Amino acid sequence: MEWALSLLLNHPEVLEKARIEIDEHVGHDRLMDEADLAHLPYLRSILNETLRMYPPAPLLVPHESSEECLVGGFRIPRGTMLSVNMWAIQNDPKLWPDPRKFRPERFDNPEGARDGFKLLPFGYGRRSCPGEGLALKVVGLALGSLIQCFEWQVVGGKMVDMTEGTGFTIPKARPLEVTCRPRPSMLRHLSEI
Ligand code: HEM
């Protein structure tokens, strides 16, 4: 959420496009709900692009080979601890043009399952994340509602500092500081919550 909001603040044209999509589909007469997510493809592309650039588990979780096997031509003995560098795959310039540029439009026409198996922030296979569906709904609904209901501004009008901190889950080096103001058109609904 923090990375997504930071990226949107540094790319006001993307934030505006997401707001227009929500306004056109949901309008101002109600708050968005879970059922709207299926009709908000641009919001989903923003989530995909954020999870591509800043995967919360950049090395997935360690796996162990239960049998000897070959991976990409390398012999892996039984019992080897394996880590998948998903950050490197999702930011590989051979797979993604200008990988450090925030461009949700790259997901306009996904290449089938998992975008050609280049986008795997939840891992893949039998030990992939069982919370994927829940996470995408919760984050989509939370981010979409924040866009629908509030106007966002960076404190001091500066660009958000996107430096990555250290740690297993790519935290931000400096926490995001923003001011938000309710959109006048949504005030009535917000006061009823
Ligand atoms: C944006 C949110 C989330 C991300 C990016 C994420 C990502 C991941 C990743 C990368 C793995 C390891 C997959 C692998 O190594 O192949 C994993 C495992 C797991 N996740 Fe998530 N996750 C998220 C949210 C959740 C939620 C909401 C739940 C539970 C409600 C959850 C429960 C689990 C569990 C139980 C595992 C271990 C599965 C196993 O080892 O069989 N995750 N997650």
PDB file of C-alpha atoms and ligand atoms in Angstrom:
ATOM      1  CA  MET A   1       0.000   0.000   0.000  1.00  0.00           C
ATOM      2  CA  GLU A   2       2.767   2.411   0.996  1.00  0.00           C
ATOM      3  CA  TRP A   3       4.759   1.802  -2.205  1.00  0.00           C
ATOM      4  CA  ALA A   4       1.614   2.018  -4.357  1.00  0.00           C
ATOM      5  CA  LEU A   5       0.568   5.339  -2.841  1.00  0.00           C
ATOM      6  CA  SER A   6       4.129   6.681  -3.103  1.00  0.00           C
ATOM      7  CA  LEU A   7       4.308   5.729  -6.790  1.00  0.00           C
ATOM      8  CA  LEU A   8       0.927   7.356  -7.443  1.00  0.00           C
ATOM      9  CA  LEU A   9       1.980  10.580  -5.733  1.00  0.00           C
ATOM     10  CA  ASN A  10       5.106  10.748  -7.902  1.00  0.00           C
ATOM     11  CA  HIS A  11       2.989  10.039 -11.020  1.00  0.00           C
ATOM     12  CA  PRO A  12      -0.068  12.291 -10.724  1.00  0.00           C
ATOM     13  CA  GLU A  13      -1.158  11.413 -14.287  1.00  0.00           C
ATOM     14  CA  VAL A  14      -1.532   7.751 -13.235  1.00  0.00           C
ATOM     15  CA  LEU A  15      -3.426   8.746 -10.082  1.00  0.00           C
ATOM     16  CA  GLU A  16      -5.764  10.886 -12.197  1.00  0.00           C
ATOM     17  CA  LYS A  17      -6.364   8.058 -14.681  1.00  0.00           C
ATOM     18  CA  ALA A  18      -7.232   5.692 -11.807  1.00  0.00           C
ATOM     19  CA  ARG A  19      -9.587   8.286 -10.304  1.00  0.00           C
ATOM     20  CA  ILE A  20     -11.362   8.751 -13.649  1.00  0.00           C
ATOM     21  CA  GLU A  21     -11.781   4.970 -13.997  1.00  0.00           C
ATOM     22  CA  ILE A  22     -13.327   4.741 -10.512  1.00  0.00           C
ATOM     23  CA  ASP A  23     -15.518   7.815 -11.015  1.00  0.00           C
ATOM     24  CA  GLU A  24     -16.813   6.464 -14.345  1.00  0.00           C
ATOM     25  CA  HIS A  25     -17.565   2.997 -13.018  1.00  0.00           C
ATOM     26  CA  VAL A  26     -18.602   3.643  -9.399  1.00  0.00           C
ATOM     27  CA  GLY A  27     -19.593   7.327  -9.460  1.00  0.00           C
ATOM     28  CA  HIS A  28     -20.092   9.549  -6.400  1.00  0.00           C
ATOM     29  CA  ASP A  29     -23.349   8.144  -5.058  1.00  0.00           C
ATOM     30  CA  ARG A  30     -21.802   5.244  -3.173  1.00  0.00           C
ATOM     31  CA  LEU A  31     -18.495   3.914  -1.881  1.00  0.00           C
ATOM     32  CA  MET A  32     -16.770   1.335  -4.063  1.00  0.00           C
ATOM     33  CA  ASP A  33     -17.057  -2.299  -2.976  1.00  0.00           C
ATOM     34  CA  GLU A  34     -15.421  -5.626  -3.691  1.00  0.00           C
ATOM     35  CA  ALA A  35     -17.638  -6.384  -6.701  1.00  0.00           C
ATOM     36  CA  ASP A  36     -16.336  -3.253  -8.471  1.00  0.00           C
ATOM     37  CA  LEU A  37     -12.769  -4.584  -8.595  1.00  0.00           C
ATOM     38  CA  ALA A  38     -13.514  -6.814 -11.606  1.00  0.00           C
ATOM     39  CA  HIS A  39     -14.516  -3.682 -13.557  1.00  0.00           C
ATOM     40  CA  LEU A  40     -11.437  -1.607 -12.665  1.00  0.00           C
ATOM     41  CA  PRO A  41      -8.637  -3.017 -14.870  1.00  0.00           C
ATOM     42  CA  TYR A  42      -6.407   0.050 -14.550  1.00  0.00           C
ATOM     43  CA  LEU A  43      -6.467  -0.175 -10.738  1.00  0.00           C
ATOM     44  CA  ARG A  44      -5.436  -3.835 -11.083  1.00  0.00           C
ATOM     45  CA  SER A  45      -2.595  -2.804 -13.429  1.00  0.00           C
ATOM     46  CA  ILE A  46      -1.380  -0.345 -10.762  1.00  0.00           C
ATOM     47  CA  LEU A  47      -1.301  -3.194  -8.214  1.00  0.00           C
ATOM     48  CA  ASN A  48       0.556  -5.443 -10.682  1.00  0.00           C
ATOM     49  CA  GLU A  49       3.100  -2.746 -11.480  1.00  0.00           C
ATOM     50  CA  THR A  50       3.678  -1.989  -7.785  1.00  0.00           C
ATOM     51  CA  LEU A  51       4.106  -5.698  -6.968  1.00  0.00           C
ATOM     52  CA  ARG A  52       6.490  -6.003  -9.940  1.00  0.00           C
ATOM     53  CA  MET A  53       8.736  -3.125  -8.854  1.00  0.00           C
ATOM     54  CA  TYR A  54       8.529  -3.672  -5.089  1.00  0.00           C
ATOM     55  CA  PRO A  55       7.594  -7.328  -4.418  1.00  0.00           C
ATOM     56  CA  PRO A  56       6.994  -7.697  -0.646  1.00  0.00           C
ATOM     57  CA  ALA A  57       8.878 -11.034  -0.726  1.00  0.00           C
ATOM     58  CA  PRO A  58      11.714 -10.325  -3.213  1.00  0.00           C
ATOM     59  CA  LEU A  59      13.352 -13.736  -2.674  1.00  0.00           C
ATOM     60  CA  LEU A  60      10.029 -15.552  -2.106  1.00  0.00           C
ATOM     61  CA  VAL A  61      10.640 -17.986   0.779  1.00  0.00           C
ATOM     62  CA  PRO A  62      13.463 -20.556   0.790  1.00  0.00           C
ATOM     63  CA  HIS A  63      12.617 -23.914  -0.810  1.00  0.00           C
ATOM     64  CA  GLU A  64      14.426 -27.264  -0.447  1.00  0.00           C
ATOM     65  CA  SER A  65      14.835 -29.806  -3.260  1.00  0.00           C
ATOM     66  CA  SER A  66      13.301 -33.085  -2.083  1.00  0.00           C
ATOM     67  CA  GLU A  67      15.038 -34.923  -4.966  1.00  0.00           C
ATOM     68  CA  GLU A  68      18.029 -34.233  -7.226  1.00  0.00           C
ATOM     69  CA  CYS A  69      16.833 -32.166 -10.185  1.00  0.00           C
ATOM     70  CA  LEU A  70      17.940 -29.902 -13.052  1.00  0.00           C
ATOM     71  CA  VAL A  71      17.013 -26.200 -12.950  1.00  0.00           C
ATOM     72  CA  GLY A  72      17.991 -24.108 -15.988  1.00  0.00           C
ATOM     73  CA  GLY A  73      20.736 -26.634 -16.822  1.00  0.00           C
ATOM     74  CA  PHE A  74      22.201 -26.663 -13.281  1.00  0.00           C
ATOM     75  CA  ARG A  75      22.264 -29.924 -11.291  1.00  0.00           C
ATOM     76  CA  ILE A  76      20.672 -29.360  -7.891  1.00  0.00           C
ATOM     77  CA  PRO A  77      21.528 -32.093  -5.348  1.00  0.00           C
ATOM     78  CA  ARG A  78      18.810 -33.403  -3.060  1.00  0.00           C
ATOM     79  CA  GLY A  79      18.377 -31.314   0.116  1.00  0.00           C
ATOM     80  CA  THR A  80      19.687 -28.033  -1.377  1.00  0.00           C
ATOM     81  CA  MET A  81      18.245 -24.762  -0.066  1.00  0.00           C
ATOM     82  CA  LEU A  82      17.009 -22.723  -3.049  1.00  0.00           C
ATOM     83  CA  SER A  83      16.000 -19.076  -3.211  1.00  0.00           C
ATOM     84  CA  VAL A  84      14.264 -17.549  -6.247  1.00  0.00           C
ATOM     85  CA  ASN A  85      15.350 -13.964  -6.888  1.00  0.00           C
ATOM     86  CA  MET A  86      11.910 -12.760  -7.981  1.00  0.00           C
ATOM     87  CA  TRP A  87      12.973  -9.108  -7.730  1.00  0.00           C
ATOM     88  CA  ALA A  88      15.645  -9.735 -10.405  1.00  0.00           C
ATOM     89  CA  ILE A  89      13.175 -11.523 -12.722  1.00  0.00           C
ATOM     90  CA  GLN A  90      10.542  -8.820 -12.327  1.00  0.00           C
ATOM     91  CA  ASN A  91      13.092  -6.059 -12.963  1.00  0.00           C
ATOM     92  CA  ASP A  92      15.111  -7.756 -15.713  1.00  0.00           C
ATOM     93  CA  PRO A  93      15.534  -5.346 -18.682  1.00  0.00           C
ATOM     94  CA  LYS A  94      15.531  -8.371 -21.042  1.00  0.00           C
ATOM     95  CA  LEU A  95      11.960  -9.140 -19.957  1.00  0.00           C
ATOM     96  CA  TRP A  96      10.627  -5.658 -19.118  1.00  0.00           C
ATOM     97  CA  PRO A  97      11.476  -2.506 -21.125  1.00  0.00           C
ATOM     98  CA  ASP A  98      12.629   0.293 -18.756  1.00  0.00           C
ATOM     99  CA  PRO A  99      12.001  -1.886 -15.699  1.00  0.00           C
ATOM    100  CA  ARG A 100      12.529   0.919 -13.135  1.00  0.00           C
ATOM    101  CA  LYS A 101       9.867   3.100 -14.788  1.00  0.00           C
ATOM    102  CA  PHE A 102       6.391   2.970 -13.220  1.00  0.00           C
ATOM    103  CA  ARG A 103       4.134   2.180 -16.171  1.00  0.00           C
ATOM    104  CA  PRO A 104       0.891   0.353 -15.259  1.00  0.00           C
ATOM    105  CA  GLU A 105       0.007   0.415 -19.003  1.00  0.00           C
ATOM    106  CA  ARG A 106       2.476  -2.435 -19.547  1.00  0.00           C
ATOM    107  CA  PHE A 107      -0.279  -4.676 -18.153  1.00  0.00           C
ATOM    108  CA  ASP A 108      -2.916  -3.514 -20.648  1.00  0.00           C
ATOM    109  CA  ASN A 109      -2.563  -6.767 -22.606  1.00  0.00           C
ATOM    110  CA  PRO A 110      -1.165  -9.432 -20.251  1.00  0.00           C
ATOM    111  CA  GLU A 111       0.560 -12.403 -21.884  1.00  0.00           C
ATOM    112  CA  GLY A 112      -1.773 -15.076 -20.499  1.00  0.00           C
ATOM    113  CA  ALA A 113      -1.195 -16.834 -17.167  1.00  0.00           C
ATOM    114  CA  ARG A 114       0.997 -14.811 -14.778  1.00  0.00           C
ATOM    115  CA  ASP A 115       1.900 -12.487 -17.656  1.00  0.00           C
ATOM    116  CA  GLY A 116       4.052 -15.150 -19.299  1.00  0.00           C
ATOM    117  CA  PHE A 117       5.416 -16.275 -15.879  1.00  0.00           C
ATOM    118  CA  LYS A 118       7.418 -13.050 -15.560  1.00  0.00           C
ATOM    119  CA  LEU A 119       5.253 -11.620 -12.777  1.00  0.00           C
ATOM    120  CA  LEU A 120       5.184 -13.898  -9.737  1.00  0.00           C
ATOM    121  CA  PRO A 121       5.010 -11.770  -6.548  1.00  0.00           C
ATOM    122  CA  PHE A 122       3.027 -14.556  -4.866  1.00  0.00           C
ATOM    123  CA  GLY A 123       5.290 -17.368  -6.105  1.00  0.00           C
ATOM    124  CA  TYR A 124       3.925 -20.237  -8.179  1.00  0.00           C
ATOM    125  CA  GLY A 125       2.989 -23.879  -7.800  1.00  0.00           C
ATOM    126  CA  ARG A 126       1.980 -25.977  -4.814  1.00  0.00           C
ATOM    127  CA  ARG A 127       3.719 -23.744  -2.235  1.00  0.00           C
ATOM    128  CA  SER A 128       2.620 -20.425  -3.727  1.00  0.00           C
ATOM    129  CA  CYS A 129       0.852 -17.914  -1.510  1.00  0.00           C
ATOM    130  CA  PRO A 130      -2.627 -19.142  -0.466  1.00  0.00           C
ATOM    131  CA  GLY A 131      -3.525 -15.559   0.530  1.00  0.00           C
ATOM    132  CA  GLU A 132      -3.148 -14.147  -3.012  1.00  0.00           C
ATOM    133  CA  GLY A 133      -6.864 -13.754  -3.737  1.00  0.00           C
ATOM    134  CA  LEU A 134      -7.554 -12.190  -0.338  1.00  0.00           C
ATOM    135  CA  ALA A 135      -4.521  -9.875  -0.558  1.00  0.00           C
ATOM    136  CA  LEU A 136      -5.446  -8.566  -4.032  1.00  0.00           C
ATOM    137  CA  LYS A 137      -9.024  -7.893  -2.935  1.00  0.00           C
ATOM    138  CA  VAL A 138      -8.089  -6.180   0.339  1.00  0.00           C
ATOM    139  CA  VAL A 139      -5.313  -4.042  -1.161  1.00  0.00           C
ATOM    140  CA  GLY A 140      -7.378  -3.255  -4.285  1.00  0.00           C
ATOM    141  CA  LEU A 141     -10.371  -2.209  -2.228  1.00  0.00           C
ATOM    142  CA  ALA A 142      -8.295  -0.169   0.242  1.00  0.00           C
ATOM    143  CA  LEU A 143      -6.261   1.626  -2.449  1.00  0.00           C
ATOM    144  CA  GLY A 144      -9.318   2.176  -4.660  1.00  0.00           C
ATOM    145  CA  SER A 145     -11.310   3.610  -1.749  1.00  0.00           C
ATOM    146  CA  LEU A 146      -8.467   5.985  -0.823  1.00  0.00           C
ATOM    147  CA  ILE A 147      -8.375   7.209  -4.441  1.00  0.00           C
ATOM    148  CA  GLN A 148     -12.165   7.506  -4.631  1.00  0.00           C
ATOM    149  CA  CYS A 149     -12.598   9.414  -1.365  1.00  0.00           C
ATOM    150  CA  PHE A 150      -9.521  11.620  -0.890  1.00  0.00           C
ATOM    151  CA  GLU A 151      -7.288  14.154  -2.593  1.00  0.00           C
ATOM    152  CA  TRP A 152      -3.629  13.401  -1.870  1.00  0.00           C
ATOM    153  CA  GLN A 153      -0.682  15.748  -1.521  1.00  0.00           C
ATOM    154  CA  VAL A 154       2.960  15.172  -0.618  1.00  0.00           C
ATOM    155  CA  VAL A 155       4.091  17.139   2.439  1.00  0.00           C
ATOM    156  CA  GLY A 156       6.153  20.126   1.250  1.00  0.00           C
ATOM    157  CA  GLY A 157       5.203  19.480  -2.399  1.00  0.00           C
ATOM    158  CA  LYS A 158       8.417  17.475  -2.979  1.00  0.00           C
ATOM    159  CA  MET A 159       8.734  14.129  -4.795  1.00  0.00           C
ATOM    160  CA  VAL A 160       8.338  11.112  -2.512  1.00  0.00           C
ATOM    161  CA  ASP A 161      11.714   9.592  -1.630  1.00  0.00           C
ATOM    162  CA  MET A 162      11.655   6.075  -3.101  1.00  0.00           C
ATOM    163  CA  THR A 163      14.849   4.779  -1.439  1.00  0.00           C
ATOM    164  CA  GLU A 164      14.508   1.146  -0.399  1.00  0.00           C
ATOM    165  CA  GLY A 165      15.390   0.162   3.147  1.00  0.00           C
ATOM    166  CA  THR A 166      17.039  -3.112   4.122  1.00  0.00           C
ATOM    167  CA  GLY A 167      15.158  -6.190   5.217  1.00  0.00           C
ATOM    168  CA  PHE A 168      13.398  -9.295   4.004  1.00  0.00           C
ATOM    169  CA  THR A 169      10.315  -7.435   2.720  1.00  0.00           C
ATOM    170  CA  ILE A 170      11.620  -4.242   0.956  1.00  0.00           C
ATOM    171  CA  PRO A 171      10.419  -1.599   3.422  1.00  0.00           C
ATOM    172  CA  LYS A 172      10.694   2.082   2.474  1.00  0.00           C
ATOM    173  CA  ALA A 173      13.835   3.681   3.919  1.00  0.00           C
ATOM    174  CA  ARG A 174      11.769   6.700   4.977  1.00  0.00           C
ATOM    175  CA  PRO A 175       8.068   6.330   5.766  1.00  0.00           C
ATOM    176  CA  LEU A 176       5.634   8.067   3.423  1.00  0.00           C
ATOM    177  CA  GLU A 177       4.276  11.387   4.710  1.00  0.00           C
ATOM    178  CA  VAL A 178       1.190  12.761   2.964  1.00  0.00           C
ATOM    179  CA  THR A 179      -1.765  15.004   3.628  1.00  0.00           C
ATOM    180  CA  CYS A 180      -5.191  13.971   2.461  1.00  0.00           C
ATOM    181  CA  ARG A 181      -8.418  15.917   2.156  1.00  0.00           C
ATOM    182  CA  PRO A 182     -11.860  14.376   1.592  1.00  0.00           C
ATOM    183  CA  ARG A 183     -13.185  14.955  -1.913  1.00  0.00           C
ATOM    184  CA  PRO A 184     -16.225  17.253  -1.567  1.00  0.00           C
ATOM    185  CA  SER A 185     -18.320  14.823  -3.658  1.00  0.00           C
ATOM    186  CA  MET A 186     -17.650  12.004  -1.135  1.00  0.00           C
ATOM    187  CA  LEU A 187     -18.113  13.952   2.124  1.00  0.00           C
ATOM    188  CA  ARG A 188     -21.647  12.731   2.709  1.00  0.00           C
ATOM    189  CA  HIS A 189     -20.656   9.031   2.430  1.00  0.00           C
ATOM    190  CA  LEU A 190     -17.561   9.481   4.569  1.00  0.00           C
ATOM    191  CA  SER A 191     -19.576  11.133   7.343  1.00  0.00           C
ATOM    192  CA  GLU A 192     -21.936   8.125   7.362  1.00  0.00           C
ATOM    193  CA  ILE A 193     -19.176   5.571   8.015  1.00  0.00           C
TER     194      ILE A 193
HETATM  195  C1  HEM B   1       0.468  -8.529  -0.957  1.00  0.00           C
HETATM  196  C2  HEM B   1       0.334  -9.519  -0.071  1.00  0.00           C
HETATM  197  C3  HEM B   1       1.106 -10.824  -0.113  1.00  0.00           C
HETATM  198  C4  HEM B   1       2.209 -11.182  -0.842  1.00  0.00           C
HETATM  199  C5  HEM B   1       2.988 -10.367  -1.874  1.00  0.00           C
HETATM  200  C6  HEM B   1       2.527 -12.560  -0.481  1.00  0.00           C
HETATM  201  C7  HEM B   1       3.585 -13.283  -1.025  1.00  0.00           C
HETATM  202  C8  HEM B   1       3.917 -14.572  -0.653  1.00  0.00           C
HETATM  203  C9  HEM B   1       5.019 -15.312  -1.205  1.00  0.00           C
HETATM  204  C10 HEM B   1       5.994 -14.800  -2.258  1.00  0.00           C
HETATM  205  C11 HEM B   1       5.031 -16.537  -0.614  1.00  0.00           C
HETATM  206  C12 HEM B   1       6.049 -17.666  -0.880  1.00  0.00           C
HETATM  207  C13 HEM B   1       5.698 -18.401  -2.175  1.00  0.00           C
HETATM  208  C14 HEM B   1       6.828 -19.245  -2.711  1.00  0.00           C
HETATM  209  O1  HEM B   1       7.894 -19.304  -2.095  1.00  0.00           O
HETATM  210  O2  HEM B   1       6.668 -19.865  -3.768  1.00  0.00           O
HETATM  211  C15 HEM B   1       3.925 -16.583   0.321  1.00  0.00           C
HETATM  212  C16 HEM B   1       3.607 -17.661   1.111  1.00  0.00           C
HETATM  213  C17 HEM B   1       2.542 -17.691   1.977  1.00  0.00           C
HETATM  214  N1  HEM B   1       1.599 -16.706   2.174  1.00  0.00           N
HETATM  215 FE1  HEM B   1       1.570 -14.873   1.268  1.00  0.00          FE
HETATM  216  N2  HEM B   1       1.623 -12.995   0.442  1.00  0.00           N
HETATM  217  C18 HEM B   1       0.725 -11.981   0.691  1.00  0.00           C
HETATM  218  C19 HEM B   1      -0.371 -12.042   1.525  1.00  0.00           C
HETATM  219  C20 HEM B   1      -0.766 -13.141   2.248  1.00  0.00           C
HETATM  220  C21 HEM B   1      -1.983 -13.238   3.026  1.00  0.00           C
HETATM  221  C22 HEM B   1      -3.040 -12.118   3.125  1.00  0.00           C
HETATM  222  C23 HEM B   1      -1.981 -14.473   3.604  1.00  0.00           C
HETATM  223  C24 HEM B   1      -2.984 -15.115   4.520  1.00  0.00           C
HETATM  224  C25 HEM B   1      -4.215 -14.692   4.693  1.00  0.00           C
HETATM  225  C26 HEM B   1      -0.777 -15.167   3.183  1.00  0.00           C
HETATM  226  C27 HEM B   1      -0.407 -16.441   3.574  1.00  0.00           C
HETATM  227  C28 HEM B   1       0.704 -17.126   3.121  1.00  0.00           C
HETATM  228  C29 HEM B   1       1.094 -18.480   3.559  1.00  0.00           C
HETATM  229  C30 HEM B   1       0.369 -19.330   4.613  1.00  0.00           C
HETATM  230  C31 HEM B   1       2.237 -18.828   2.840  1.00  0.00           C
HETATM  231  C32 HEM B   1       3.029 -20.141   2.932  1.00  0.00           C
HETATM  232  C33 HEM B   1       2.497 -21.133   1.902  1.00  0.00           C
HETATM  233  C34 HEM B   1       3.276 -22.451   1.876  1.00  0.00           C
HETATM  234  O3  HEM B   1       4.445 -22.483   2.252  1.00  0.00           O
HETATM  235  O4  HEM B   1       2.703 -23.453   1.427  1.00  0.00           O
HETATM  236  N3  HEM B   1      -0.073 -14.331   2.354  1.00  0.00           N
HETATM  237  N4  HEM B   1       3.258 -15.366   0.277  1.00  0.00           N
END
